[in-house]
Coordinates of C-alpha atoms in Angstrom, one line a residue:
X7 CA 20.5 74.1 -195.0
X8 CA 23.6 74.4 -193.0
X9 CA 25.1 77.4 -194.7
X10 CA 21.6 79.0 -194.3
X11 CA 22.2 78.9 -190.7
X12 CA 25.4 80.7 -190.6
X13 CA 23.3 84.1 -190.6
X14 CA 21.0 83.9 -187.7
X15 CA 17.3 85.6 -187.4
X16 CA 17.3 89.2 -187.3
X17 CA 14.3 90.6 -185.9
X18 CA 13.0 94.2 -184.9
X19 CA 15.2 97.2 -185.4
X20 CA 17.7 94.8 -187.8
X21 CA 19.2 93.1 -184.1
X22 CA 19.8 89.8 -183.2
X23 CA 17.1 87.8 -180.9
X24 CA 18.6 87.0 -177.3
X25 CA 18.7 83.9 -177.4
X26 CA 20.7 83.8 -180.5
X27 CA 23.3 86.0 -179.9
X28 CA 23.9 84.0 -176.3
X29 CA 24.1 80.3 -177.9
X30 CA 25.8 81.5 -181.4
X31 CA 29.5 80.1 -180.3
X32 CA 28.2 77.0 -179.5
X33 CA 25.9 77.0 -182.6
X34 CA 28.7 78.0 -184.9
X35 CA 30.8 75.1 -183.5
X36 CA 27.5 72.6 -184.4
X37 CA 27.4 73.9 -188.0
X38 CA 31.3 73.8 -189.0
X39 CA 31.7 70.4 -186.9
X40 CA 28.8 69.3 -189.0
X41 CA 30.4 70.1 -192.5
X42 CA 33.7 69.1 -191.3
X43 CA 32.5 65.6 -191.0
X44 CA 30.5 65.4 -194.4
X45 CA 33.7 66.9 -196.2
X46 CA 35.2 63.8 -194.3
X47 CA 32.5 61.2 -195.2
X48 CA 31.9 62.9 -198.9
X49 CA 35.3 63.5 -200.7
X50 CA 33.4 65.9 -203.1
X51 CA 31.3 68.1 -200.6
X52 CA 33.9 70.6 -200.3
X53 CA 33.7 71.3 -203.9
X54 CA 30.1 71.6 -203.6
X55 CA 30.3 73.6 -201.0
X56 CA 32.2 75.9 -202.0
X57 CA 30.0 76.5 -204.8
X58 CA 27.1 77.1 -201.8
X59 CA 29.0 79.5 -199.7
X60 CA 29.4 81.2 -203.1
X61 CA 26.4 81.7 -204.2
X62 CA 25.4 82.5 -200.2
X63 CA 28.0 85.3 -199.3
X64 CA 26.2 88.6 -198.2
X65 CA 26.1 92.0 -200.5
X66 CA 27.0 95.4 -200.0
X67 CA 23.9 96.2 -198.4
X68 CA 22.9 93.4 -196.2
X69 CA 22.5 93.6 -192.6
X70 CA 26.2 94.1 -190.6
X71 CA 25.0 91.2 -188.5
X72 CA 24.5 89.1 -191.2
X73 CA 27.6 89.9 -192.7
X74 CA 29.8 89.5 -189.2
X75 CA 27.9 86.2 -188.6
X76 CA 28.4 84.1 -192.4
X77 CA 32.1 85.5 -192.2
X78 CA 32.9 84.1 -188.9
X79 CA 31.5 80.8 -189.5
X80 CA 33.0 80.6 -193.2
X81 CA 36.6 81.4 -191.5
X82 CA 35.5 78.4 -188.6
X83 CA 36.1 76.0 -191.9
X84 CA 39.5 77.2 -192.5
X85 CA 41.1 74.8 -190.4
X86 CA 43.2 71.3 -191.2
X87 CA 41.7 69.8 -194.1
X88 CA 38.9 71.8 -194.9
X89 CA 41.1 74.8 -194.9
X90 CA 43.7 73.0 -197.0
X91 CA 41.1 71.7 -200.0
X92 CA 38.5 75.3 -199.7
X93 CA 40.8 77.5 -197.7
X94 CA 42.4 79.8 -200.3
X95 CA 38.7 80.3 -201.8
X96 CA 36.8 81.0 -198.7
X97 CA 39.6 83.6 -197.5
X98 CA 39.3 85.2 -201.7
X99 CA 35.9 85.3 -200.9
X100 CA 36.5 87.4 -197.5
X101 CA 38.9 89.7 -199.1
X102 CA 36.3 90.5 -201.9
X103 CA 33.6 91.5 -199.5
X104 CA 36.2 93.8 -197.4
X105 CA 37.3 95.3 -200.8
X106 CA 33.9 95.7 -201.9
X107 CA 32.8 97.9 -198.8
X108 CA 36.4 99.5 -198.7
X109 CA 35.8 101.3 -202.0
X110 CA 32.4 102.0 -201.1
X111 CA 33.9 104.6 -198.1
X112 CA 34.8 107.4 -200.2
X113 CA 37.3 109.8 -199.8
X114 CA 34.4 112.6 -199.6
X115 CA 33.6 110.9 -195.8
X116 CA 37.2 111.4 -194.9
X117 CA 38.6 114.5 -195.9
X118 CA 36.3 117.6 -195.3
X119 CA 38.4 120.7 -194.9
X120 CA 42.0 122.5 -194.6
X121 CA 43.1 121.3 -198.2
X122 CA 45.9 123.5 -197.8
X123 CA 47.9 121.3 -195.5
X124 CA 50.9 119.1 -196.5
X125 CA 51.3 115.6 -195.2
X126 CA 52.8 115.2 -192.1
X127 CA 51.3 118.4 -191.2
X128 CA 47.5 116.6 -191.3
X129 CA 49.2 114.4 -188.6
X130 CA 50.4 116.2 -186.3
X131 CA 48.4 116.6 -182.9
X132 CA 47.0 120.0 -182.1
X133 CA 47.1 119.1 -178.1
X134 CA 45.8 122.4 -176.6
X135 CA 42.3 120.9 -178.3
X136 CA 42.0 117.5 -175.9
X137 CA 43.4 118.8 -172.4
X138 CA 40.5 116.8 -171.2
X139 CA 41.7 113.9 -172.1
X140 CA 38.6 112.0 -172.7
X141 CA 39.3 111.0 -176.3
X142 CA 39.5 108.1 -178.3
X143 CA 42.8 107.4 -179.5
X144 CA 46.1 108.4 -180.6
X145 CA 46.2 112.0 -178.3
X146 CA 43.0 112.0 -177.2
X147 CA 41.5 111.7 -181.2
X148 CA 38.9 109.6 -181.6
X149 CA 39.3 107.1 -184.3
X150 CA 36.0 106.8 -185.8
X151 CA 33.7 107.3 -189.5
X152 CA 30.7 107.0 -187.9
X153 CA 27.6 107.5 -189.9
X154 CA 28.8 105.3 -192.9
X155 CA 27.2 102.2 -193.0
X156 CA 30.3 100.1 -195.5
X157 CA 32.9 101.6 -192.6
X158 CA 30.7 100.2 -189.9
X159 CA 30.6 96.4 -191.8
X160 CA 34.3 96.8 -192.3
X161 CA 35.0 97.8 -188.8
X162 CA 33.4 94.4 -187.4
X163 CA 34.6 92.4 -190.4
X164 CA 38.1 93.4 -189.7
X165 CA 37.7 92.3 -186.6
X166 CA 36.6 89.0 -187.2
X167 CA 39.4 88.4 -189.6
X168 CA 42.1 89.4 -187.5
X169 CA 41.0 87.5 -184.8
X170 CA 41.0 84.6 -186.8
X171 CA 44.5 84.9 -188.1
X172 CA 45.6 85.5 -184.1
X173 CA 44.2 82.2 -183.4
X174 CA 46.3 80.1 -186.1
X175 CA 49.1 78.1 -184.8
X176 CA 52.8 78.7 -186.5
X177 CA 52.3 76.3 -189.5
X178 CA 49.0 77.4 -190.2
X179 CA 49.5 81.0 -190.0
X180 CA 52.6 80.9 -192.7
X181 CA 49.9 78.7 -194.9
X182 CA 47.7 81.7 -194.8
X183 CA 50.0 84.7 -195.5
X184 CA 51.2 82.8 -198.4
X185 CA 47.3 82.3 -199.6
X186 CA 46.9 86.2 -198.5
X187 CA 49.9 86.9 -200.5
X188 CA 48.3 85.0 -203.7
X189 CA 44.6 87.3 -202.7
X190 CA 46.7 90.5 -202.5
X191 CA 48.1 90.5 -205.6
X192 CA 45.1 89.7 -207.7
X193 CA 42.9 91.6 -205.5
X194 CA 44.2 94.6 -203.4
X195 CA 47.2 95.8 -205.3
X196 CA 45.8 97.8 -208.4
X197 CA 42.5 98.7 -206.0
X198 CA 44.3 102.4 -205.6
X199 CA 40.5 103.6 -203.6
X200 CA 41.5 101.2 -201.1
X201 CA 41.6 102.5 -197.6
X202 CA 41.8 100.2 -195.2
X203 CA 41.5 96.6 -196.5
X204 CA 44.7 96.2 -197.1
X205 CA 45.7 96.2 -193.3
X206 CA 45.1 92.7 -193.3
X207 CA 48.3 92.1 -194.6
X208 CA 49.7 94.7 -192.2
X209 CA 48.2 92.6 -189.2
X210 CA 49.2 89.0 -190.5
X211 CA 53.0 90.3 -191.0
X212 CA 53.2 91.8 -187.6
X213 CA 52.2 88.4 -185.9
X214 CA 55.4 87.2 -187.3
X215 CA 57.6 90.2 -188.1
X216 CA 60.8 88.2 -189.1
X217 CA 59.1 85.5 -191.4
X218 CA 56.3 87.4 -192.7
X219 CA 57.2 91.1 -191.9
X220 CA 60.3 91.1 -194.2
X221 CA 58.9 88.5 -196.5
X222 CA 56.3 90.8 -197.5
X223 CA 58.8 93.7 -198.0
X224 CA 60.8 91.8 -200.6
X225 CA 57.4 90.8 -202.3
X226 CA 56.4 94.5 -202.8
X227 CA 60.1 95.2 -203.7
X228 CA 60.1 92.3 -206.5
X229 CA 57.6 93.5 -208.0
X230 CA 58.8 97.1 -208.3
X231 CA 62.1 96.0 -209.8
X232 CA 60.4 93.6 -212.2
X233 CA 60.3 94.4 -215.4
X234 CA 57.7 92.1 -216.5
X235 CA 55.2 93.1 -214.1
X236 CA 52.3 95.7 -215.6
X237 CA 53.3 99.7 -214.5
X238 CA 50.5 99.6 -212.4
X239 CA 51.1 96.9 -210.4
X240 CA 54.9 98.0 -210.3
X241 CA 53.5 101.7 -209.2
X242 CA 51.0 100.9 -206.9
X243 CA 53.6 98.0 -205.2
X244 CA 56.3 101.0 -204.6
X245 CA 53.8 102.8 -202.9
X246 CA 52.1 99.7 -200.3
X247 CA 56.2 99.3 -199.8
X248 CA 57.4 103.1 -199.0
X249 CA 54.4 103.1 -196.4
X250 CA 54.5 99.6 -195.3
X251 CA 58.7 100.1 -194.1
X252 CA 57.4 103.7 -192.6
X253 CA 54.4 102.6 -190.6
X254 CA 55.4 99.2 -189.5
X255 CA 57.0 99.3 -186.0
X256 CA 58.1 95.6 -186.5
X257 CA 60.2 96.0 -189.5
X258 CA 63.8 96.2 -188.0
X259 CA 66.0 99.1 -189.7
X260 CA 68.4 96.6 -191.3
X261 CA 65.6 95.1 -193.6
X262 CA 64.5 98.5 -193.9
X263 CA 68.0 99.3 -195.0
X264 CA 68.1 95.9 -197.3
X265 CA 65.2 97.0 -199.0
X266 CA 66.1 100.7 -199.7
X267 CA 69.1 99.5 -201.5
X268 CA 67.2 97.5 -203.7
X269 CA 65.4 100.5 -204.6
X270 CA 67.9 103.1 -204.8
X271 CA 70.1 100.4 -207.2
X272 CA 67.2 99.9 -209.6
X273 CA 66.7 104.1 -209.5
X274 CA 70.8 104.1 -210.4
X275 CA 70.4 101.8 -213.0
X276 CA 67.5 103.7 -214.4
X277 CA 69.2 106.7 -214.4
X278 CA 72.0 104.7 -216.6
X279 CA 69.4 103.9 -218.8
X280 CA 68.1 107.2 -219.8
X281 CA 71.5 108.8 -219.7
X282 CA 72.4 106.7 -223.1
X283 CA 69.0 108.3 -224.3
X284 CA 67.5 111.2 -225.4
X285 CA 65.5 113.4 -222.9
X286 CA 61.8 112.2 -222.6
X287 CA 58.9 114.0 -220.8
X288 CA 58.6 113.7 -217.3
X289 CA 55.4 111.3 -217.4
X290 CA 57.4 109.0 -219.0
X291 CA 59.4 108.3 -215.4
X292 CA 56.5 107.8 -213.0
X293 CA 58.0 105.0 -212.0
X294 CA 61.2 106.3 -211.4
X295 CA 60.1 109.1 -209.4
X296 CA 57.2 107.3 -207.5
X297 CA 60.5 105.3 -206.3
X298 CA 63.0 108.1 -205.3
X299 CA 59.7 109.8 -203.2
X300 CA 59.0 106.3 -201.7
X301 CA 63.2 105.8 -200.5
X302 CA 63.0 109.7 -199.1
X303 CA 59.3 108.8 -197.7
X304 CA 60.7 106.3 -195.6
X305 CA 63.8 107.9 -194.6
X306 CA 62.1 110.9 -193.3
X307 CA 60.3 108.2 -190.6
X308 CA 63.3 105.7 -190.1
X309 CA 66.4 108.0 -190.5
X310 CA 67.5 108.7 -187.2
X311 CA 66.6 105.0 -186.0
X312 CA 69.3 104.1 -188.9
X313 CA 71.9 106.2 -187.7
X314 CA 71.8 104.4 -184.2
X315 CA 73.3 101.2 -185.8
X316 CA 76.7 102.5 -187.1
X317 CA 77.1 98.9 -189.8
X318 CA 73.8 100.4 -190.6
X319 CA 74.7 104.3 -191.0
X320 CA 77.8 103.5 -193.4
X321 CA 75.7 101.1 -195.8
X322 CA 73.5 103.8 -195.7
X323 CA 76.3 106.9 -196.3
X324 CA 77.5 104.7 -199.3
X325 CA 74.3 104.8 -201.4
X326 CA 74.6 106.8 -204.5
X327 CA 72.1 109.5 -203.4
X328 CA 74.4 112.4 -204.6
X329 CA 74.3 110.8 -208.7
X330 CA 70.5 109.8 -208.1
X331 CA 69.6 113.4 -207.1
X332 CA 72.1 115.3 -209.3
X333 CA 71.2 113.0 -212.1
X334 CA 69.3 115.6 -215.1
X335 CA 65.5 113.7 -214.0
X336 CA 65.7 116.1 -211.1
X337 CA 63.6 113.8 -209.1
X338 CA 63.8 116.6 -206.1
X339 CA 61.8 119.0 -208.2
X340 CA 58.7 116.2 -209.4
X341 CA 58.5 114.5 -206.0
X342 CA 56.0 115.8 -203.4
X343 CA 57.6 119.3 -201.9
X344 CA 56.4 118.1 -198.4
X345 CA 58.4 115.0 -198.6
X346 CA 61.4 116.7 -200.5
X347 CA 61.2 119.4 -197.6
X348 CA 61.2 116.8 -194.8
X349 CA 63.9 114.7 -196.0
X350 CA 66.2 117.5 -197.0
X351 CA 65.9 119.1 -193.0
X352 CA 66.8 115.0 -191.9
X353 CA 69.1 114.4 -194.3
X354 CA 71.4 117.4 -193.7
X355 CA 71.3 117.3 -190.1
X356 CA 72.4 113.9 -190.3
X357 CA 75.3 114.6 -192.5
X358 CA 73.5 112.6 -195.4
X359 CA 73.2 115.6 -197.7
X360 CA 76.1 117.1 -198.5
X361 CA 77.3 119.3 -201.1
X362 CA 75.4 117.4 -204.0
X363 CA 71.7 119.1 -203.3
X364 CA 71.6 122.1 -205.4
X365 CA 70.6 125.0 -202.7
X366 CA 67.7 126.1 -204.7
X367 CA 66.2 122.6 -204.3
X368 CA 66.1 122.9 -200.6
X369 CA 63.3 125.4 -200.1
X370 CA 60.7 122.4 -201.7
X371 CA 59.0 124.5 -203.0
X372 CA 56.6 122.6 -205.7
X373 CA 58.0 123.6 -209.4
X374 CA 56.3 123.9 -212.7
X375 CA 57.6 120.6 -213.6
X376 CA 56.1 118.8 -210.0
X377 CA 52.2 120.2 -211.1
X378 CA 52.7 119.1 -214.8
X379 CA 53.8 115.8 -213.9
X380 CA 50.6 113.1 -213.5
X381 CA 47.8 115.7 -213.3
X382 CA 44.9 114.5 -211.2
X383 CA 46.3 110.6 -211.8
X384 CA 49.1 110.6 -209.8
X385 CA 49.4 107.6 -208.5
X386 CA 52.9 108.0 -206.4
X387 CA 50.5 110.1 -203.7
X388 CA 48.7 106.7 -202.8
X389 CA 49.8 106.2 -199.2
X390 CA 48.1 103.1 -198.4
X391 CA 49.3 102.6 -194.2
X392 CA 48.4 105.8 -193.8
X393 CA 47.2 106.1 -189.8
X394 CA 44.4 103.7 -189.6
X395 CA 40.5 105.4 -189.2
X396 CA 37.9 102.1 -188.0
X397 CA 36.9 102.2 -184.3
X398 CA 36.6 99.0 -182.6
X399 CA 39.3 97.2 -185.1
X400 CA 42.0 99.9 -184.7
X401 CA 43.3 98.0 -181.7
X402 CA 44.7 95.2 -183.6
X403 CA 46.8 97.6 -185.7
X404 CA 47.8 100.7 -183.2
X405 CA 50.8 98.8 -181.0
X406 CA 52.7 97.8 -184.6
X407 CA 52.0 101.1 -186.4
X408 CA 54.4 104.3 -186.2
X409 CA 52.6 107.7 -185.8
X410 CA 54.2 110.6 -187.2
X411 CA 54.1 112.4 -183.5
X412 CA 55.8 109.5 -182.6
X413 CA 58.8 109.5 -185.2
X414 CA 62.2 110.7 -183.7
X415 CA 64.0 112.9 -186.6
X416 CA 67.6 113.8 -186.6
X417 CA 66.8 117.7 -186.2
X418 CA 64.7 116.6 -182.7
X419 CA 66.0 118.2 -179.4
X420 CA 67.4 114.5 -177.2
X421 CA 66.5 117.0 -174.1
X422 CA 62.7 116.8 -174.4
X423 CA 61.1 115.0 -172.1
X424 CA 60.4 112.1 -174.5
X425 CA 58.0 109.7 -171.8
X426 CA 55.8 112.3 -171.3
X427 CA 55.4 113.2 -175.1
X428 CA 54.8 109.5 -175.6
X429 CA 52.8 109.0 -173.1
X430 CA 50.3 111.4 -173.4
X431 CA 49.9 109.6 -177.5
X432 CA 47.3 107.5 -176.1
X433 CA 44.3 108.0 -174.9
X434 CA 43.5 106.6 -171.3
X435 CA 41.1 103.8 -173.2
X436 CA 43.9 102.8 -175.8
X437 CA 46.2 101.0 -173.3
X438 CA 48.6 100.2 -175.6
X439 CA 50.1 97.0 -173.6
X440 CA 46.9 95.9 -173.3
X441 CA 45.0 96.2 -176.3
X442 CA 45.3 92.5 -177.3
X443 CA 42.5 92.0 -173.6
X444 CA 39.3 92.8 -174.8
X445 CA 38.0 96.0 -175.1
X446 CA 34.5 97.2 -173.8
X447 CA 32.7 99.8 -175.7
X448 CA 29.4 101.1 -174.6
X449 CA 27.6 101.6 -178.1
X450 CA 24.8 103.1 -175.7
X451 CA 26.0 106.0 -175.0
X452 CA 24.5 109.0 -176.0
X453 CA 24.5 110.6 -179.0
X454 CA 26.8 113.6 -178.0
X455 CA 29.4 111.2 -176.3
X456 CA 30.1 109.8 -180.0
X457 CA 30.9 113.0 -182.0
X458 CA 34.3 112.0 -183.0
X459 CA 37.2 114.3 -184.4
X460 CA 39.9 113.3 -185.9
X461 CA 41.4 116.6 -186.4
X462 CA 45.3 114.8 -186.4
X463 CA 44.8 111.6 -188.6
X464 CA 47.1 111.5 -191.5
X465 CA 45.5 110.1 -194.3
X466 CA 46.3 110.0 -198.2
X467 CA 45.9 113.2 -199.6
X468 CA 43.3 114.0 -202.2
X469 CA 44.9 115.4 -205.5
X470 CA 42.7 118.8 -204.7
X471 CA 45.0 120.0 -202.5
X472 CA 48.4 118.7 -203.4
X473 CA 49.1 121.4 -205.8
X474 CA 48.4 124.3 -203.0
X475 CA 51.6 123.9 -200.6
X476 CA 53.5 126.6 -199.8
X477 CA 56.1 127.7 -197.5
X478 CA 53.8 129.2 -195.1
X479 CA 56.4 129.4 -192.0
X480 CA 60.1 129.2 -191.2
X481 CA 59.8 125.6 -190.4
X482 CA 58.2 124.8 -194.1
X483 CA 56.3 122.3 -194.8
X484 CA 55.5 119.3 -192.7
X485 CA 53.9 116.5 -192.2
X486 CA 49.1 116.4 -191.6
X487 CA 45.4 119.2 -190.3
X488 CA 42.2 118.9 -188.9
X489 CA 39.8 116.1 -190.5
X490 CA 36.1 116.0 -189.5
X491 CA 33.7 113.7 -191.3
X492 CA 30.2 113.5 -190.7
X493 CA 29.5 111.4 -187.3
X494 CA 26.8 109.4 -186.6
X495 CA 26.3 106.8 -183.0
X496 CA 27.4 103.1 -184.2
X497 CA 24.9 100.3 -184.9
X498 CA 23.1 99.4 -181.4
X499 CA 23.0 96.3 -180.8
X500 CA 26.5 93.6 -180.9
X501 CA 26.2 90.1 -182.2
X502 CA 28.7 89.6 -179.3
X503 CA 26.7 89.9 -176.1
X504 CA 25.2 93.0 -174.7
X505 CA 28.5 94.6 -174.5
X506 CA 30.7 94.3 -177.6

């Protein structure tokens, strides 16, 4: 009966009566204070329980207030001892239902046009487009999918959950990544349709960047290097850590630097490996290459922050990159051209590349060898922190994550007037020192208010278009292009108030 409460009435027009919605915190409190003390009186209710909230958790399609409602009272258990005998199921059980209506948003709702673009080019801002300045977002874009109903659940799940993790004490909070750790490796790291899920991780590590920021770096990078883990695992982990050490602002470049030496060691000692052996087709090395794109991938975002530190710079002049790129794999003329293209430009103006790149590599232009290798599976493309795309949950994650506009290279002219450029990144609503105060958002507005563009997200790039990169200016290839899904206003009504 009391986990039947945790989903209040829903009446006309799927909202929430209101009287409910203005007595749910102090409802919420009843029920988990209620369950609490049976667990206490009953050793074996939690087990039983469990088995309850199991059988009661909502489904793809039930109602998003439903859904926001079971969640936040299911996470009001996962404190002291409750959380320490169910705490590890319940937050499984969380991650399963954010999962479930990740992989429902398809790629097809995200990427509609200009498949011609590379990477970094999708990101960039075209500014002439919001001099008006009333958008949403990173440049005046407005961060939306509106019209899907799974991004809509996610949005307000995502929320919930990272409000909950902001409101664990110290102890409590290392308890959790270590359960979230545990989730994520059964659950989220083979899950390659994943879009934006797996920012819970990215959210708990940043509210503890030296504990659990670099802990989860050396996690990813362990099982890369591991060579009992399953080549999925090992593929899709090189990927979640070559975005994770680009994206995250709260990495620091020496544990970025720590980490790329891990990675370029194990792609030396690879190449040993295959230089006492015959030559084997270029599939046979997805693992290898995914790796050299993943080192270059972050480099091209945390180069010239590297070359600031000069104990940093030399540990980075002494890696090996002249064998690793010279070696016969030719892992300049498999990985993506963007990347290749992007690093090379950093890398020589740095005075990182020096005579060891042959001069025909440099042009990045994508090779025979590059289209052959993977086909449509290509699993090194999966970019997983790519710029994050749900409304009313993006301010949890935009002040720790790194925009391409925002990256300094090495080739970038110290004359600009970098406050300005920076400043005009967010969008007069996106305060960005004060986006943990809460944010009002009128989900009355009208219709033509919420037509959102996102015509400078980066997002992973669907395997359609990778193969149709060219050179098409003197600057080559950059980083991503305009983006417009289908838009549709958000839900109207809140299970928060009037205003959510």
């Amino acid at each position: 009966m009391l986990v039947n409460n945790f989903t209040p009435p829903i009446v006309e027009r799927n909202e929430v009566p209101t009287w409910a919605v203005s007595r749910k915190k102090d409802i919420f409190s009843h029920l988990c204070g209620s369950l609490k003390t049976i667990s206490d009186t009953v050793p074996l209710a939690p087990r039983m329980l469990r088995d309850i909230i199991d059988r009661s958790m909502p489904k793809l399609f039930d109602n998003k207030a439903k859904m926001i409602s079971f969640v936040e009272c299911m996470l009001g258990l996962d404190t002291d001892r409750m959380g320490d005998l169910i705490g590890a199921i319940l937050l499984a059980k969380v991650v399963d239902l954010l999962t479930e209506l990740d992989v429902n948003i398809t790629w097809e709702d995200i990427l509609q046009e200009e498949h011609d673009k590379g990477i970094f080019e999708m990101e960039l801002e075209d500014l002439d487009a919001d001099d008006d300045g009333d958008g949403f977002g990173q440049a005046g874009t407005k961060v939306c999918l509106g019209g899907n109903a799974c991004a809509e659940k996610l949005d307000g799940l995502m929320v919930v959950v990272c409000e909950h993790l902001k409101s664990l004490d110290r102890q409590r909070l290392y308890k959790e990544f270590v359960i979230l750790k545990t989730i994520f490796r059964a659950s989220l790291l083979r899950v390659h349709r994943s879009k934006f899920a797996q920012f819970i991780m990215f959210y708990t590590c940043s509210l503890d960047p030296k504990t659990l920021g670099e802990g989860f770096a050396v996690f990813l990078t362990d099982i890369v290097t591991e060579k009992k883990e399953d080549p999925i695992s090992r593929m899709s982990a090189v990927s979640y850590v070559g975005s994770y050490l680009s994206r995250a602002r709260f990495i620091s470049a020496d544990t970025v630097v720590t980490i790329l030496k891990k990675l370029v060691d194990w792609c030396v000692d690879y190449c040993d490996h295959q230089s006492k052996r015959e030559a084997t087709p270029i599939p046979n090395h997805q693992l290898f290459y995914a790796t050299c794109q993943a080192v270059m991938y972050v480099l091209c975002f945390r180069l010239r922050s590297i070359m600031d530190y000069p104990n940093l710079k030399s540990d980075l002049f002494h890696m090996p990159f002249g064998f690793l790129f010279r070696h016969r794999l030719e892992p300049l003329k498999v990985c993506l051209p963007s990347i290749v293209n992007e690093f090379l430009r950093q890398a020589k103006d740095a005075g990182l590349v020096a005579a060891f790149v042959d001069p025909a590599a440099e042009d990045a232009i994508e090779s025979d060898l590059s289209r052959t290798f993977g086909g449509i599976n290509r699993l090194d493309m999966f970019f997983p922190f790519d710029p994050y795309l749900l409304k009313e949950s993006d301010r949890y994650i935009r002040p720790n994550f790194e925009f391409w506009s925002m990256v300094k290279t090495t080739y970038s002219d110290d004359t600009d007037d970098d406050d300005d450029e920076l400043e005009d990144l967010d969008a007069p609503e996106m305060n960005v020192g004060s986006l943990d105060d809460h944010v009002e958002i009128d989900i009355n507005s009208d219709d033509d208010d919420l037509e959102y563009s996102m015509n400078k997200m980066s997002i992973t790039p669907h395997h359609s278009f990778l193969h149709q990169m060219a050179m098409d200016s003197d600057g080559g290839l950059s980083m991503p292009a305009r983006i417009r899904p289908s838009t549709s206003p958000p839900s109207r009504w809140a299970m928060s108030g009037e205003s959510p």
